[in-house]
Amino acid sequence: RQSRERVGLLQKQEGEGLQRPLGYYIRQVSSACLALLLAYLSIPVVQNLLSSQQMMNTSFDSLRIVNTYGAFGSITKQRTEVVFEGTLDSTLGRNGDLARWHEIEFKCKPGNVTRRPCVISPYHYRLDWLMWFAAFQSYQHNPWLVHLAGKLLAGDPSIHSLLEHNPFKDHPPKYVRALHYSNYDQ
């Protein structure tokens, strides 16, 4: 404890007698001015962010230092999802109602509502992202969906790393189906 106090006292004495170079003060003032400039230029960006009529991918100053970015100008109120399911049952019945279907869950795609949301950054789960866009169209516009179903049916081990929960890791499913769900924001 005494050594700590002595070191603290020595540092204080050295700090009092230390004359900082002029460059130190210039750097501090420049940094503060830059921070104030960015804060001032960011005011319209923050106002736009809070607005109900947001403008996406827009620059708000002539220097183009601050701007907005957005992948979409608006988000739809209807959320559609493609859900893959598989079964080991041989008998499906009409519309598959006799089989026991098990959902094949992806790492970041919405699915099980009791599951904690995934942390996306710094990775981009491309397959999960494509599944979201596939829900807006038919499988004819997304032929990779049929290829994915084929990989699941074949039990291809390369697919396991792309999935959060695959109930068919040990034995491939006998049948696979893709259901199209629609969720409405009321």
mmCIF file of N, CA and C in Angstrom, residues 41-88:
data_model
loop_
_atom_site.group_PDB
_atom_site.id
_atom_site.type_symbol
_atom_site.label_atom_id
_atom_site.label_comp_id
_atom_site.label_asym_id
_atom_site.label_seq_id
_atom_site.Cartn_x
_atom_site.Cartn_y
_atom_site.Cartn_z
ATOM 1 N N LEU A 41 -23.686 18.261 -37.969
ATOM 2 C CA LEU A 41 -24.122 17.724 -39.256
ATOM 3 C C LEU A 41 -25.053 16.516 -39.100
ATOM 4 N N SER A 42 -25.020 15.858 -37.955
ATOM 5 C CA SER A 42 -25.846 14.671 -37.727
ATOM 6 C C SER A 42 -27.262 15.003 -37.280
ATOM 7 N N ILE A 43 -27.530 16.256 -36.960
ATOM 8 C CA ILE A 43 -28.874 16.638 -36.496
ATOM 9 C C ILE A 43 -29.946 16.265 -37.521
ATOM 10 N N PRO A 44 -29.790 16.632 -38.824
ATOM 11 C CA PRO A 44 -30.829 16.231 -39.796
ATOM 12 C C PRO A 44 -30.935 14.712 -39.957
ATOM 13 N N VAL A 45 -29.832 14.011 -39.796
ATOM 14 C CA VAL A 45 -29.857 12.547 -39.925
ATOM 15 C C VAL A 45 -30.700 11.943 -38.804
ATOM 16 N N VAL A 46 -30.514 12.430 -37.587
ATOM 17 C CA VAL A 46 -31.276 11.930 -36.447
ATOM 18 C C VAL A 46 -32.750 12.308 -36.597
ATOM 19 N N GLN A 47 -33.019 13.527 -37.080
ATOM 20 C CA GLN A 47 -34.412 13.940 -37.308
ATOM 21 C C GLN A 47 -35.062 13.032 -38.342
ATOM 22 N N ASN A 48 -34.320 12.682 -39.394
ATOM 23 C CA ASN A 48 -34.833 11.783 -40.415
ATOM 24 C C ASN A 48 -35.095 10.398 -39.830
ATOM 25 N N LEU A 49 -34.195 9.931 -38.977
ATOM 26 C CA LEU A 49 -34.348 8.623 -38.352
ATOM 27 C C LEU A 49 -35.623 8.540 -37.524
ATOM 28 N N LEU A 50 -35.970 9.629 -36.849
ATOM 29 C CA LEU A 50 -37.150 9.656 -35.994
ATOM 30 C C LEU A 50 -38.435 10.001 -36.759
ATOM 31 N N SER A 51 -38.297 10.383 -38.012
ATOM 32 C CA SER A 51 -39.445 10.791 -38.821
ATOM 33 C C SER A 51 -40.239 9.580 -39.308
ATOM 34 N N SER A 52 -41.534 9.783 -39.512
ATOM 35 C CA SER A 52 -42.364 8.707 -40.078
ATOM 36 C C SER A 52 -42.191 8.633 -41.595
ATOM 37 N N GLN A 53 -41.596 9.658 -42.199
ATOM 38 C CA GLN A 53 -41.355 9.705 -43.648
ATOM 39 C C GLN A 53 -39.854 9.653 -43.914
ATOM 40 N N GLN A 54 -39.207 8.591 -43.488
ATOM 41 C CA GLN A 54 -37.758 8.488 -43.620
ATOM 42 C C GLN A 54 -37.307 8.455 -45.072
ATOM 43 N N MET A 55 -36.188 9.134 -45.331
ATOM 44 C CA MET A 55 -35.539 9.063 -46.637
ATOM 45 C C MET A 55 -34.342 8.133 -46.477
ATOM 46 N N MET A 56 -34.219 7.169 -47.382
ATOM 47 C CA MET A 56 -33.142 6.189 -47.276
ATOM 48 C C MET A 56 -32.027 6.538 -48.253
ATOM 49 N N ASN A 57 -30.806 6.167 -47.901
ATOM 50 C CA ASN A 57 -29.628 6.360 -48.747
ATOM 51 C C ASN A 57 -29.506 7.801 -49.212
ATOM 52 N N THR A 58 -29.600 8.725 -48.289
ATOM 53 C CA THR A 58 -29.589 10.153 -48.596
ATOM 54 C C THR A 58 -28.449 10.837 -47.858
ATOM 55 N N SER A 59 -27.824 11.811 -48.527
ATOM 56 C CA SER A 59 -26.801 12.620 -47.879
ATOM 57 C C SER A 59 -27.433 13.947 -47.486
ATOM 58 N N PHE A 60 -27.094 14.429 -46.301
ATOM 59 C CA PHE A 60 -27.726 15.629 -45.783
ATOM 60 C C PHE A 60 -26.808 16.846 -45.756
ATOM 61 N N ASP A 61 -25.608 16.724 -46.264
ATOM 62 C CA ASP A 61 -24.733 17.898 -46.298
ATOM 63 C C ASP A 61 -23.895 17.849 -47.574
ATOM 64 N N SER A 62 -23.420 19.002 -47.994
ATOM 65 C CA SER A 62 -22.682 19.075 -49.256
ATOM 66 C C SER A 62 -21.327 18.379 -49.179
ATOM 67 N N LEU A 63 -20.783 18.220 -47.988
ATOM 68 C CA LEU A 63 -19.501 17.535 -47.838
ATOM 69 C C LEU A 63 -19.651 16.014 -47.866
ATOM 70 N N ARG A 64 -20.887 15.535 -47.737
ATOM 71 C CA ARG A 64 -21.202 14.100 -47.742
ATOM 72 C C ARG A 64 -20.444 13.345 -46.649
ATOM 73 N N ILE A 65 -20.348 13.981 -45.497
ATOM 74 C CA ILE A 65 -19.676 13.357 -44.357
ATOM 75 C C ILE A 65 -20.643 12.467 -43.597
ATOM 76 N N VAL A 66 -21.883 12.916 -43.432
ATOM 77 C CA VAL A 66 -22.902 12.130 -42.738
ATOM 78 C C VAL A 66 -24.038 11.861 -43.712
ATOM 79 N N ASN A 67 -24.652 10.714 -43.578
ATOM 80 C CA ASN A 67 -25.759 10.355 -44.455
ATOM 81 C C ASN A 67 -26.577 9.254 -43.803
ATOM 82 N N THR A 68 -27.611 8.840 -44.479
ATOM 83 C CA THR A 68 -28.414 7.724 -43.995
ATOM 84 C C THR A 68 -28.145 6.533 -44.886
ATOM 85 N N TYR A 69 -28.386 5.384 -44.344
ATOM 86 C CA TYR A 69 -28.263 4.166 -45.121
ATOM 87 C C TYR A 69 -29.431 3.268 -44.760
ATOM 88 N N GLY A 70 -29.964 2.635 -45.744
ATOM 89 C CA GLY A 70 -31.035 1.694 -45.472
ATOM 90 C C GLY A 70 -31.185 0.747 -46.631
ATOM 91 N N ALA A 71 -31.370 -0.514 -46.323
ATOM 92 C CA ALA A 71 -31.552 -1.508 -47.372
ATOM 93 C C ALA A 71 -32.946 -1.400 -47.987
ATOM 94 N N PHE A 72 -33.905 -0.918 -47.197
ATOM 95 C CA PHE A 72 -35.280 -0.826 -47.668
ATOM 96 C C PHE A 72 -35.858 0.517 -47.279
ATOM 97 N N GLY A 73 -36.669 1.059 -48.155
ATOM 98 C CA GLY A 73 -37.334 2.313 -47.846
ATOM 99 C C GLY A 73 -38.464 2.133 -46.858
ATOM 100 N N SER A 74 -39.057 0.967 -46.857
ATOM 101 C CA SER A 74 -40.130 0.681 -45.907
ATOM 102 C C SER A 74 -40.169 -0.821 -45.655
ATOM 103 N N ILE A 75 -40.766 -1.185 -44.581
ATOM 104 C CA ILE A 75 -40.912 -2.591 -44.229
ATOM 105 C C ILE A 75 -42.388 -2.935 -44.350
ATOM 106 N N THR A 76 -42.663 -4.090 -44.915
ATOM 107 C CA THR A 76 -44.054 -4.486 -45.103
ATOM 108 C C THR A 76 -44.684 -4.861 -43.772
ATOM 109 N N LYS A 77 -45.988 -4.702 -43.675
ATOM 110 C CA LYS A 77 -46.702 -5.087 -42.463
ATOM 111 C C LYS A 77 -46.953 -6.584 -42.430
ATOM 112 N N GLN A 78 -46.921 -7.206 -43.586
ATOM 113 C CA GLN A 78 -47.131 -8.647 -43.660
ATOM 114 C C GLN A 78 -45.770 -9.326 -43.750
ATOM 115 N N ARG A 79 -45.534 -10.271 -42.878
ATOM 116 C CA ARG A 79 -44.267 -11.019 -42.884
ATOM 117 C C ARG A 79 -44.570 -12.446 -43.310
ATOM 118 N N THR A 80 -43.954 -12.892 -44.384
ATOM 119 C CA THR A 80 -44.142 -14.259 -44.845
ATOM 120 C C THR A 80 -42.864 -15.047 -44.593
ATOM 121 N N GLU A 81 -43.012 -16.317 -44.315
ATOM 122 C CA GLU A 81 -41.882 -17.183 -44.003
ATOM 123 C C GLU A 81 -42.013 -18.510 -44.746
ATOM 124 N N VAL A 82 -40.881 -19.036 -45.166
ATOM 125 C CA VAL A 82 -40.816 -20.394 -45.692
ATOM 126 C C VAL A 82 -40.227 -21.254 -44.585
ATOM 127 N N VAL A 83 -40.924 -22.325 -44.238
ATOM 128 C CA VAL A 83 -40.481 -23.215 -43.174
ATOM 129 C C VAL A 83 -40.288 -24.613 -43.765
ATOM 130 N N PHE A 84 -39.081 -25.142 -43.619
ATOM 131 C CA PHE A 84 -38.793 -26.508 -44.060
ATOM 132 C C PHE A 84 -39.109 -27.478 -42.930
ATOM 133 N N GLU A 85 -39.757 -28.568 -43.311
ATOM 134 C CA GLU A 85 -40.052 -29.640 -42.368
ATOM 135 C C GLU A 85 -39.695 -30.966 -43.032
ATOM 136 N N GLY A 86 -39.375 -31.946 -42.210
ATOM 137 C CA GLY A 86 -39.068 -33.272 -42.724
ATOM 138 C C GLY A 86 -39.743 -34.327 -41.877
ATOM 139 N N THR A 87 -39.856 -35.523 -42.443
ATOM 140 C CA THR A 87 -40.443 -36.647 -41.712
ATOM 141 C C THR A 87 -39.723 -37.935 -42.092
ATOM 142 N N LEU A 88 -39.699 -38.856 -41.144
ATOM 143 C CA LEU A 88 -39.172 -40.201 -41.387
ATOM 144 C C LEU A 88 -40.293 -41.183 -41.705
#
